[in-house]
Short mmCIF file of N, CA and C and ligand atoms in Angstrom, two decimals:
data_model
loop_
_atom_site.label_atom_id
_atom_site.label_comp_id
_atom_site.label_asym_id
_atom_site.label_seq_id
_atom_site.Cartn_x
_atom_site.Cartn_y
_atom_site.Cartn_z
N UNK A 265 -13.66 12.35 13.57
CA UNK A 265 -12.47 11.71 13.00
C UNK A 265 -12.07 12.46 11.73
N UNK A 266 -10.56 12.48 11.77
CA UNK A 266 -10.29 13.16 10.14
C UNK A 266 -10.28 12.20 9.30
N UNK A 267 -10.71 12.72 7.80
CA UNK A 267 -10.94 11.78 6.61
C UNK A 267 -9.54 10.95 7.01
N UNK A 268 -9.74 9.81 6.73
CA UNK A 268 -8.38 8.86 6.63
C UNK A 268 -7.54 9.14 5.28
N UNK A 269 -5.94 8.59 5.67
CA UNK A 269 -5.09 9.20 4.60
C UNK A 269 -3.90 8.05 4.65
N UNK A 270 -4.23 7.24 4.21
CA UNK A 270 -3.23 6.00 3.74
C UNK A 270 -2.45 5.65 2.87
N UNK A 271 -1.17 5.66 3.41
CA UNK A 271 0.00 5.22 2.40
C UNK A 271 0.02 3.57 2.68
N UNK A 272 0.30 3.22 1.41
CA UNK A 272 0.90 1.90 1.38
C UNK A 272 2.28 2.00 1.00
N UNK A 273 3.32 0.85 1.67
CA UNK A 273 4.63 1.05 1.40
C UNK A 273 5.37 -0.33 0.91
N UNK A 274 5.81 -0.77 0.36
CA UNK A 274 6.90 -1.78 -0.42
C UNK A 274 8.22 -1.23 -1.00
N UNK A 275 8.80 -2.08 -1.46
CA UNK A 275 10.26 -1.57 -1.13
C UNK A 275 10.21 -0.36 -2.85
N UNK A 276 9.74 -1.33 -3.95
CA UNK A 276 10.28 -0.57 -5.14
C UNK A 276 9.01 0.07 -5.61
N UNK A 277 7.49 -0.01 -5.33
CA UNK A 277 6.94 0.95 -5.27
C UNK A 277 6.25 0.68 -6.60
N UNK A 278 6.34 -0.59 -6.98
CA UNK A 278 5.67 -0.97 -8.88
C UNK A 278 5.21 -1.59 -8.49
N UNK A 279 5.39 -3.19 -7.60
CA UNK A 279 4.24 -4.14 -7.78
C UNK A 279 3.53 -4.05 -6.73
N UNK A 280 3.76 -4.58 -5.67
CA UNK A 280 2.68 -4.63 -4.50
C UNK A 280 1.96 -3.32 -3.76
N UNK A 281 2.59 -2.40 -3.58
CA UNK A 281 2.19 -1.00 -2.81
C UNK A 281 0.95 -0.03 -3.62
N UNK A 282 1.23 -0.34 -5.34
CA UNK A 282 0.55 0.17 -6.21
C UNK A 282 -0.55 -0.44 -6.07
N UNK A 283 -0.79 -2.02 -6.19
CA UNK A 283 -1.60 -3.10 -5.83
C UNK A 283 -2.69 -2.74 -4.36
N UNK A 284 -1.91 -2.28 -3.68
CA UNK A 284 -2.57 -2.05 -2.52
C UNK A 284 -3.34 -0.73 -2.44
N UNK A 285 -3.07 0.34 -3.03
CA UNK A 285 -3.67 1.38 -3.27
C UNK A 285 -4.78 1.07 -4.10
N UNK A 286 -4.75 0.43 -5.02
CA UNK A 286 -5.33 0.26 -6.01
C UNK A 286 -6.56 -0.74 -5.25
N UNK A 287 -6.33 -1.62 -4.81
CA UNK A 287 -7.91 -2.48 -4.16
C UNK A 287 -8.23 -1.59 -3.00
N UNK A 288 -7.79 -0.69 -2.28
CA UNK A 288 -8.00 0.09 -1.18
C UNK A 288 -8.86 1.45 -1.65
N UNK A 289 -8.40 1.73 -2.99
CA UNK A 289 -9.28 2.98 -3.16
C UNK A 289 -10.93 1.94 -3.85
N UNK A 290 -10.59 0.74 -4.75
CA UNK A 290 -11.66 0.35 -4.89
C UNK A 290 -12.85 0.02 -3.65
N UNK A 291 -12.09 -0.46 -2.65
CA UNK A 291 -12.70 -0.99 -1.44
C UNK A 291 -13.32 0.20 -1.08
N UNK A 292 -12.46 1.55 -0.98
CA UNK A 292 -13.50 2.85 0.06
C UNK A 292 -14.49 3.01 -0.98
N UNK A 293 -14.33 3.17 -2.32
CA UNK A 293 -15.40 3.88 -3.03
C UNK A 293 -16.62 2.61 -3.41
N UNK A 294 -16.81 1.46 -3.04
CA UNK A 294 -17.50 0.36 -3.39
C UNK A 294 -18.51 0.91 -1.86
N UNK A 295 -17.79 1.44 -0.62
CA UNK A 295 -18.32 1.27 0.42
C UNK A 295 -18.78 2.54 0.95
N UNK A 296 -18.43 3.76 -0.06
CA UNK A 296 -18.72 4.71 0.51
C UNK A 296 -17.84 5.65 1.26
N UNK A 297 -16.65 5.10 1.32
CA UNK A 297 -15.65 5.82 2.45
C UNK A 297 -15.34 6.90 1.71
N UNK A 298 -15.50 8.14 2.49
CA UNK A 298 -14.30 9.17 1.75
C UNK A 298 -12.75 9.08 2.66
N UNK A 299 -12.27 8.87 1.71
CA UNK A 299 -10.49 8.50 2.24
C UNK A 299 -9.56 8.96 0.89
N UNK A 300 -8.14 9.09 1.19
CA UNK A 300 -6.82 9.28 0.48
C UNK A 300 -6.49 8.23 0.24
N UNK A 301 -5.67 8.07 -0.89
CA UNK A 301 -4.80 7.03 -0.52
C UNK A 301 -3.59 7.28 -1.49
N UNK A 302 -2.98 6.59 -1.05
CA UNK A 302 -1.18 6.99 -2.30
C UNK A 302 -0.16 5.32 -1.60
N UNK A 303 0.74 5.72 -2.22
CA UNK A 303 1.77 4.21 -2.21
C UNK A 303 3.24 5.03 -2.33
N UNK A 304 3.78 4.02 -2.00
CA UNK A 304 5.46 4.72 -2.03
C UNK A 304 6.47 3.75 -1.69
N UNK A 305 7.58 3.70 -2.08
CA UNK A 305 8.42 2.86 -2.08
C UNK A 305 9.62 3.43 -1.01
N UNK A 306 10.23 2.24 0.05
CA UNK A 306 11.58 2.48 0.60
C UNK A 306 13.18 2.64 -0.04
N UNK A 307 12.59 1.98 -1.42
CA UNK A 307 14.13 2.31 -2.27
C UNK A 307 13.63 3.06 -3.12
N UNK A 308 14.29 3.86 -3.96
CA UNK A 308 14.53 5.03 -5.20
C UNK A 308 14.85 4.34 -6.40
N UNK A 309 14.75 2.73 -6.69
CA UNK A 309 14.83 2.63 -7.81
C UNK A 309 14.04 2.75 -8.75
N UNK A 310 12.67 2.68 -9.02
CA UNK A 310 11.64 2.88 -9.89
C UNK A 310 11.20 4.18 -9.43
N UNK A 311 11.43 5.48 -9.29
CA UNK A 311 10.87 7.08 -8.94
C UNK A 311 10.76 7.14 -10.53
N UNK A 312 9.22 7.63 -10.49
CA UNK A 312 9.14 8.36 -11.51
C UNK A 312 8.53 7.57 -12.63
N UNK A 313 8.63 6.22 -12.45
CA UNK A 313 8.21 5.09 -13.37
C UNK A 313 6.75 4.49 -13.27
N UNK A 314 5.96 4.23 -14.09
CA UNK A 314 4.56 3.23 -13.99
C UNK A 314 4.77 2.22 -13.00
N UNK A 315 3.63 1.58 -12.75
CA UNK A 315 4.06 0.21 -12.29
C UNK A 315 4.20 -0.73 -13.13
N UNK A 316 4.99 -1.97 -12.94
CA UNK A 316 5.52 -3.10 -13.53
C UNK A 316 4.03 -3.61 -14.30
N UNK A 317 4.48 -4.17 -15.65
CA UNK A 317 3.05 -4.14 -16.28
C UNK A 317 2.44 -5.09 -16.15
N UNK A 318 2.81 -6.24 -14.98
CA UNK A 318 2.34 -7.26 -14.37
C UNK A 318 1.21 -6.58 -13.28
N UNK A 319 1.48 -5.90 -12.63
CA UNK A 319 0.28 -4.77 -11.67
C UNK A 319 -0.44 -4.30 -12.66
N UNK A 320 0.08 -3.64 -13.56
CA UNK A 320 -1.25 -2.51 -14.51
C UNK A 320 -2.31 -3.52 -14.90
N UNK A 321 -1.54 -4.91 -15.18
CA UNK A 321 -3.01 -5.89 -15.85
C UNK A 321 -3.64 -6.48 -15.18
N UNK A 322 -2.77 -6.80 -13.70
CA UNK A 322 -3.82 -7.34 -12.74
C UNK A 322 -4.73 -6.60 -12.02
N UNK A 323 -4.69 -5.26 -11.69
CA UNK A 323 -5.57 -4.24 -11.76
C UNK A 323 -6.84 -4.38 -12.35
N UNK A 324 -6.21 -3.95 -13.58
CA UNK A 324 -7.11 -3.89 -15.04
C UNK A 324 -8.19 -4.88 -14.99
N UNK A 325 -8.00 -5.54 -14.55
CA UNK A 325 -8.92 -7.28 -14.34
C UNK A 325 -9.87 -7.27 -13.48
N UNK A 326 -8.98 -6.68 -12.48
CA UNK A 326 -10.15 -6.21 -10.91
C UNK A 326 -10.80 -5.06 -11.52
N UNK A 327 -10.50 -3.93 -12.43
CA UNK A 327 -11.37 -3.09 -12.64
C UNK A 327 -10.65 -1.34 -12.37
N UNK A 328 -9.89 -1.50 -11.93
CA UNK A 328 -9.20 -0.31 -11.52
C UNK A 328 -7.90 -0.32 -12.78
N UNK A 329 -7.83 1.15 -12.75
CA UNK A 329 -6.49 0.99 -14.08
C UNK A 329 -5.59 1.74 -12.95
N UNK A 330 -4.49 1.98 -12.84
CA UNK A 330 -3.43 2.00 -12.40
C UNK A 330 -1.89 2.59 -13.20
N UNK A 331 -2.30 2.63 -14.40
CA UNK A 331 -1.23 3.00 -15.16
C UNK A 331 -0.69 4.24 -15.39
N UNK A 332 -1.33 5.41 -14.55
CA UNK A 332 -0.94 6.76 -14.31
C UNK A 332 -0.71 6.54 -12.82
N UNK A 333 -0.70 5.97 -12.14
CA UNK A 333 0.86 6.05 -11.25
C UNK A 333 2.00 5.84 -11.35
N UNK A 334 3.09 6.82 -10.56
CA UNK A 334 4.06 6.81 -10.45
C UNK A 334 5.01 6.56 -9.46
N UNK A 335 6.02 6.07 -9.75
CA UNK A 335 6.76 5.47 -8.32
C UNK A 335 7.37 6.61 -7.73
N UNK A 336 7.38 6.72 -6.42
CA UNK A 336 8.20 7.53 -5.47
C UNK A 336 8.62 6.45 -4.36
N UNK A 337 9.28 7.73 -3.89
CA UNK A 337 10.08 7.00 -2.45
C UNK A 337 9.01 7.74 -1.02
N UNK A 338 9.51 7.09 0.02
CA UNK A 338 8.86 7.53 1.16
C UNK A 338 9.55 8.79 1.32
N UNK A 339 9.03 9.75 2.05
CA UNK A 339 9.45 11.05 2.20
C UNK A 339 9.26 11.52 3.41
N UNK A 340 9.68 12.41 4.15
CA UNK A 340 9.87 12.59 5.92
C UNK A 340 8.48 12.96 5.79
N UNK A 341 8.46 13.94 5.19
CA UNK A 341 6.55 15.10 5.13
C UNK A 341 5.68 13.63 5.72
N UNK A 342 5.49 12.41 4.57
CA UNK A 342 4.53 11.40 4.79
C UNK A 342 4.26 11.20 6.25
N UNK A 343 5.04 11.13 7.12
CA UNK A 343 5.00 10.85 8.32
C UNK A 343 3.57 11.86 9.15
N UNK A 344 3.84 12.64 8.55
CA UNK A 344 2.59 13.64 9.32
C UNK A 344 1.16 14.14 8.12
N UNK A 345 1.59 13.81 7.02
CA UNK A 345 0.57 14.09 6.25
C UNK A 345 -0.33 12.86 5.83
N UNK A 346 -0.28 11.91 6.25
CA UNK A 346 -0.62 10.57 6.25
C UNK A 346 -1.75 9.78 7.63
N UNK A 347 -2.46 9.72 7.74
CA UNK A 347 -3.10 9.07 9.12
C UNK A 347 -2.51 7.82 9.36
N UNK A 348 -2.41 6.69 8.55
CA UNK A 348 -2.03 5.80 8.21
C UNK A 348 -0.96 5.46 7.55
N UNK A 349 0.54 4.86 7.70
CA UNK A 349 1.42 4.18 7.06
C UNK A 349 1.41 3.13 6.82
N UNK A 350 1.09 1.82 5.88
CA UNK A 350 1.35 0.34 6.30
C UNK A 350 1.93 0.09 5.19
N UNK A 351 3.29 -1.52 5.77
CA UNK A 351 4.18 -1.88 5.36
C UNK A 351 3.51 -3.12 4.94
N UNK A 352 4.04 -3.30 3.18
CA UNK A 352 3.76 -5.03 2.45
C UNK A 352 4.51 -5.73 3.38
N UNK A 353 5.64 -5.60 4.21
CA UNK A 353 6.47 -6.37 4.65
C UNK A 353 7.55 -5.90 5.80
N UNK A 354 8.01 -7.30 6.27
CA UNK A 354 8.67 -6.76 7.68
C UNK A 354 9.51 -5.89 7.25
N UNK A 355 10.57 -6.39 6.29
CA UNK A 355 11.71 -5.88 5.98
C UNK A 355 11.43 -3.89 5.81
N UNK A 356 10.41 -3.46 5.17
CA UNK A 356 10.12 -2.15 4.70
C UNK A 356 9.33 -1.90 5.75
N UNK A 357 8.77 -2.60 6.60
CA UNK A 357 8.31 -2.07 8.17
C UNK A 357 9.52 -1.27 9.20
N UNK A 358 10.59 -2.19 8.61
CA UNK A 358 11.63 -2.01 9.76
C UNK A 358 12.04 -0.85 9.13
N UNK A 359 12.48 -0.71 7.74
CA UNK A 359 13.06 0.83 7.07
C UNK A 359 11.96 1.72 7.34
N UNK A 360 10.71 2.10 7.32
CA UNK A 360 9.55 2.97 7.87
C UNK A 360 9.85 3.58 9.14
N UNK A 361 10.12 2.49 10.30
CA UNK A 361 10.14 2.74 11.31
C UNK A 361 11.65 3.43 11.52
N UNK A 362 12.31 2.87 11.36
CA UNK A 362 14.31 3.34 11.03
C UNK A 362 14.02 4.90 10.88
N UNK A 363 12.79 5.40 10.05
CA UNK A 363 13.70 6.77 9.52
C UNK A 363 12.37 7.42 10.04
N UNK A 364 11.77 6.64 10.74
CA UNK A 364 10.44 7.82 11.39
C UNK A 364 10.92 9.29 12.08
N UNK A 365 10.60 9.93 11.76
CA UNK A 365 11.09 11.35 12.18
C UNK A 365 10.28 11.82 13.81
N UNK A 366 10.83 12.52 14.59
CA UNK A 366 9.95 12.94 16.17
C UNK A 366 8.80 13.43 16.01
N UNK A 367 8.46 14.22 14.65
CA UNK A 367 7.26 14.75 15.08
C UNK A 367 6.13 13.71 14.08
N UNK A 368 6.32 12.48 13.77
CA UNK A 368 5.25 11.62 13.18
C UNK A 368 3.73 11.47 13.67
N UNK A 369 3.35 11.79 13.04
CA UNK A 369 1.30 11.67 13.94
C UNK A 369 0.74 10.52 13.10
N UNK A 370 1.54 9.69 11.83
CA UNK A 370 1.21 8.77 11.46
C UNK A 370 1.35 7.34 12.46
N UNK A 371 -0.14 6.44 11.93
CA UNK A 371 0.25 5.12 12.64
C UNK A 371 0.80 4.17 12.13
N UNK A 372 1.89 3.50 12.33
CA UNK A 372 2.16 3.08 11.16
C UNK A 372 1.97 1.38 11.76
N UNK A 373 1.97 0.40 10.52
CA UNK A 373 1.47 -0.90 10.87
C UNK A 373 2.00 -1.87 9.85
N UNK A 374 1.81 -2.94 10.02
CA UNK A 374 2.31 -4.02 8.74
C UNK A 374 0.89 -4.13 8.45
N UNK A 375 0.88 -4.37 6.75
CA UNK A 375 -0.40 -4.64 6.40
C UNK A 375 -1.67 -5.39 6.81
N UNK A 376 -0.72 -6.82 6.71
CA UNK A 376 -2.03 -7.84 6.62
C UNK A 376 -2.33 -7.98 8.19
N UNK A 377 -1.50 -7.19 9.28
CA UNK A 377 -2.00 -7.66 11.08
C UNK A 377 -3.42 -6.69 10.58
N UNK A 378 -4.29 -5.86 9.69
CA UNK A 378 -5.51 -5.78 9.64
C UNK A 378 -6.50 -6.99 9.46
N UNK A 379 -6.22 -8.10 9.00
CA UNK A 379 -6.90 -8.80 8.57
C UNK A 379 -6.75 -10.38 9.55
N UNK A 380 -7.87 -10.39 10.24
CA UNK A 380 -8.18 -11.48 11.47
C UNK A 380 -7.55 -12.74 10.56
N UNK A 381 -6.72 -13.26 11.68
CA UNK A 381 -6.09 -14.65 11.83
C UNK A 381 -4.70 -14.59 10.46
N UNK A 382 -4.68 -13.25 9.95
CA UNK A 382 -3.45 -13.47 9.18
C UNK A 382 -2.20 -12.44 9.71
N UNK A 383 -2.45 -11.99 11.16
CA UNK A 383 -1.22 -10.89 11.74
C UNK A 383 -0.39 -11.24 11.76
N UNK A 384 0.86 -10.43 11.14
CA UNK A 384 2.56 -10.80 11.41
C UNK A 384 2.90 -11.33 9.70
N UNK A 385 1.87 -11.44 8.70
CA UNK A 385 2.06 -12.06 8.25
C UNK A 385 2.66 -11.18 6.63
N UNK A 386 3.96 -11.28 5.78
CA UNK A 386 4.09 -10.44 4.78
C UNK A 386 3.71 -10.78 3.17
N UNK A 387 3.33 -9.59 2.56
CA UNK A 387 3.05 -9.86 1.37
C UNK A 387 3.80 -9.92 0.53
N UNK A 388 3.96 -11.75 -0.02
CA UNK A 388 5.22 -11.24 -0.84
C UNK A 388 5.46 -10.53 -1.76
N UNK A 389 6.50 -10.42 -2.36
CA UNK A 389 7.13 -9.69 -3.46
C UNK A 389 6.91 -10.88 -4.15
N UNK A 390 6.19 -10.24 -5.38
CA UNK A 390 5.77 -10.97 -6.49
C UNK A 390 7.40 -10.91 -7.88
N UNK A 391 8.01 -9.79 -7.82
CA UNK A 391 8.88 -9.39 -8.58
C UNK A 391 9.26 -10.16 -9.45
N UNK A 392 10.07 -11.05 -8.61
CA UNK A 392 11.06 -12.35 -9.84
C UNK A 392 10.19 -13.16 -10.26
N UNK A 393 9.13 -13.40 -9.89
CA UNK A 393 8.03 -14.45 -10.44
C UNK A 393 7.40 -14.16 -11.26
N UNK A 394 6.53 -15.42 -11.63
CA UNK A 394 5.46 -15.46 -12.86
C UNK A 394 4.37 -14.67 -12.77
N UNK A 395 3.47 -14.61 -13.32
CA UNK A 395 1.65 -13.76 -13.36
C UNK A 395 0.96 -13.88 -12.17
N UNK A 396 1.45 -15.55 -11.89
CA UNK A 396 0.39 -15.95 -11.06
C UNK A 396 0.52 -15.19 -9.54
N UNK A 397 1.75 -14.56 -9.55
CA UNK A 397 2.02 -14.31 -8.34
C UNK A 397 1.16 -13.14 -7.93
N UNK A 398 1.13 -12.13 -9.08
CA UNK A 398 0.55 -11.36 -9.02
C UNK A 398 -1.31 -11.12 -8.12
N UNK A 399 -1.75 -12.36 -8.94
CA UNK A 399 -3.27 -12.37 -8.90
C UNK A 399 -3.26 -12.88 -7.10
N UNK A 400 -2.31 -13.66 -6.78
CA UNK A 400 -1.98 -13.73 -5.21
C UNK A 400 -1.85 -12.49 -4.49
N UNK A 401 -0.48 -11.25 -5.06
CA UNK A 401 -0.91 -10.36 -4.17
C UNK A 401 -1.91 -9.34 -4.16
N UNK A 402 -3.02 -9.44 -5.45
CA UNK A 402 -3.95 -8.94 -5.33
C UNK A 402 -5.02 -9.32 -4.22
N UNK A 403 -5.36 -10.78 -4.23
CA UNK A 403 -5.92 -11.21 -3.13
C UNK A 403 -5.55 -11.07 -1.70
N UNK A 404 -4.07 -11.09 -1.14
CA UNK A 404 -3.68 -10.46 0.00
C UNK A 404 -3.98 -9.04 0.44
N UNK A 405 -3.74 -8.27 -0.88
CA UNK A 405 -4.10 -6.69 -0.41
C UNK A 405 -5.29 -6.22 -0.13
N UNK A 406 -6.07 -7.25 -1.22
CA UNK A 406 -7.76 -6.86 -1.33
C UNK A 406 -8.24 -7.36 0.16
N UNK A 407 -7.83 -8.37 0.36
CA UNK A 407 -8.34 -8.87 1.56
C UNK A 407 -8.14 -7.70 2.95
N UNK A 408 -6.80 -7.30 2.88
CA UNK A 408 -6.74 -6.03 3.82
C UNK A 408 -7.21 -4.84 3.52
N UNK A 409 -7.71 -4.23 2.17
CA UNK A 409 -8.50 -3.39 2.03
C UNK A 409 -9.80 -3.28 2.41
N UNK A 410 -10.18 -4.67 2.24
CA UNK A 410 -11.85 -4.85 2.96
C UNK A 410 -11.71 -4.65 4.18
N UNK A 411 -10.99 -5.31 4.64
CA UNK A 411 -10.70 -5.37 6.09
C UNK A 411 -10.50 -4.10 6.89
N UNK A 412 -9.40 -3.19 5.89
CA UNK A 412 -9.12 -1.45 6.79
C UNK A 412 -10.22 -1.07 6.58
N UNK A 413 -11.04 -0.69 5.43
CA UNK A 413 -11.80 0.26 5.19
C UNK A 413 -13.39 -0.22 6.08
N UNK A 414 -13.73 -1.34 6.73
CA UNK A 414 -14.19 -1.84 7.71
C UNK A 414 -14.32 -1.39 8.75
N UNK A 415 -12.74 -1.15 9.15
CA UNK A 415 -12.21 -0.38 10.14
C UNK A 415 -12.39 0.53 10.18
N UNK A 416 -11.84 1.88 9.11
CA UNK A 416 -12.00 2.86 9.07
C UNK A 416 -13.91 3.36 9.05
N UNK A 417 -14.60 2.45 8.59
CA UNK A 417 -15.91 3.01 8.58
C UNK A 417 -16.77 2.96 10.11
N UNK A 418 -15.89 2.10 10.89
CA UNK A 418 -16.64 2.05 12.19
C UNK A 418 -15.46 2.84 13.03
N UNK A 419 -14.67 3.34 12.47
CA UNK A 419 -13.82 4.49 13.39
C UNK A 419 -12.96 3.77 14.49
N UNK A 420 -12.41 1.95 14.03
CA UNK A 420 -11.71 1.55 14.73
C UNK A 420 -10.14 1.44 14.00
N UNK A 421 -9.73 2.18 13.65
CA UNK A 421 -8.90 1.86 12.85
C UNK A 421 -7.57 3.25 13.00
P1 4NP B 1415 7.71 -4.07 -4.99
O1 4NP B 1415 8.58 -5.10 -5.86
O2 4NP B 1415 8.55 -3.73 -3.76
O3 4NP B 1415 6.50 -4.85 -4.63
O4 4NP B 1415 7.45 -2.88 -5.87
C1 4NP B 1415 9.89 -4.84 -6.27
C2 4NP B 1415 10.09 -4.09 -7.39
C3 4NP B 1415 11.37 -3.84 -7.83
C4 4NP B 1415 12.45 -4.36 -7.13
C5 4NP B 1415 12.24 -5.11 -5.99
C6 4NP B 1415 10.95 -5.35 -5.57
N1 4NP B 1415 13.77 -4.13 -7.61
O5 4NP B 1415 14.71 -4.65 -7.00
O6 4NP B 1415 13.95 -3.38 -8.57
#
C-alpha cells in the first residue's frame, strides 16, 4: 500500500477542515501511522489566512497547535496527489465531486460515513456560533480520525 495522503475539505478552510487535519495527524502519530495530511477549502475566501482563532484554541487544548496553517482552496493537482479526499459536508462533497477532473486516482468520501452508525452524516459549520460549537466539531472529526487511521492501519481504507 502507498503511505496514505489525506485531504480534508470544508468550504472556507479555517474552522472545520483545519480541525480535521489537526486530530487526524494527532490520531496517525499517537498510533504509529506514517501518513500526509493537509486541508483545503471549496471557496477562496480565507487563502492565505490562519485558521479562525476559535480552531487555533480548540486545538491548542487537544494538544496540537495549528496556527501555522494556512488556508487554500482545492486545486485540480489534489485530485491525484492525494489518496484520500473527504468532505465536512454534503454541500462541499457535491463541489469536490462537480470539479473532479478524468484523471482523479483520489477516493473521495464524506467524512463521518468513516465512523460506524454515523454515515451520511455532516459536520457542522461551527462559523456563526459560539466556542461551544467548536469543542463539538472537534469531537466529530476526532471521532473520524480514530476511526480512518484504524482503517488505514489495517489497509481497509
Ligand atoms: P469552514 O467554516 O468551512 O469550516 O472553514 C467557514 C468559514 C468561513 C466561512 C464559512 C464557513 N465564510 O463564509 O467566510
Amino acid at each position: 500500500m502507498s503511505k496514505p495522503s489525506v485531504l480534508f475539505v470544508c468550504l472556507g478552510n479555517i474552522c472545520r477542515s483545519p480541525l480535521a487535519e489537526a486530530a487526524f495527524r494527532k490520531a496517525a502519530e499517537d498510533a504509529g501511522l506514517d501518513a500526509h495530511a493537509d486541508s483545503a477549502g471549496t471557496a477562496a475566501y480565507h487563502v492565505g489566512e490562519p485558521p479562525d482563532p476559535r480552531s487555533i484554541a480548540t486545538a491548542a487544548h487537544m494538544g496540537v497547535d495549528i496556527a501555522h496553517y494556512r488556508g487554500r482552496q482545492l486545486a485540480h493537482h489534489d485530485y491525484t496527489r492525494f489518496t484520500h479526499i473527504f468532505a465536512l459536508d454534503h454541500s462541499n462533497l457535491d463541489a469536490i465531486l462537480s470539479r473532479m477532473p478524468e484523471e482523479a486516482t483520489a477516493h473521495v468520501g464524506l467524512l463521518m460515513d468513516v465512523v460506524e452508525g454515523r454515515a451520511g452524516e455532516a459536520v457542522p459549520d461551527p462559523y456563526y456560533g459560539g466556542a461551544d460549537g467548536f469543542l463539538e466539531t472537534w469531537a466529530d472529526v476526532d471521532a473520524a480520525a480514530q476511526a480512518l487511521v484504524a482503517m488505514l492501519r489495517r489497509g481497509l481504507a
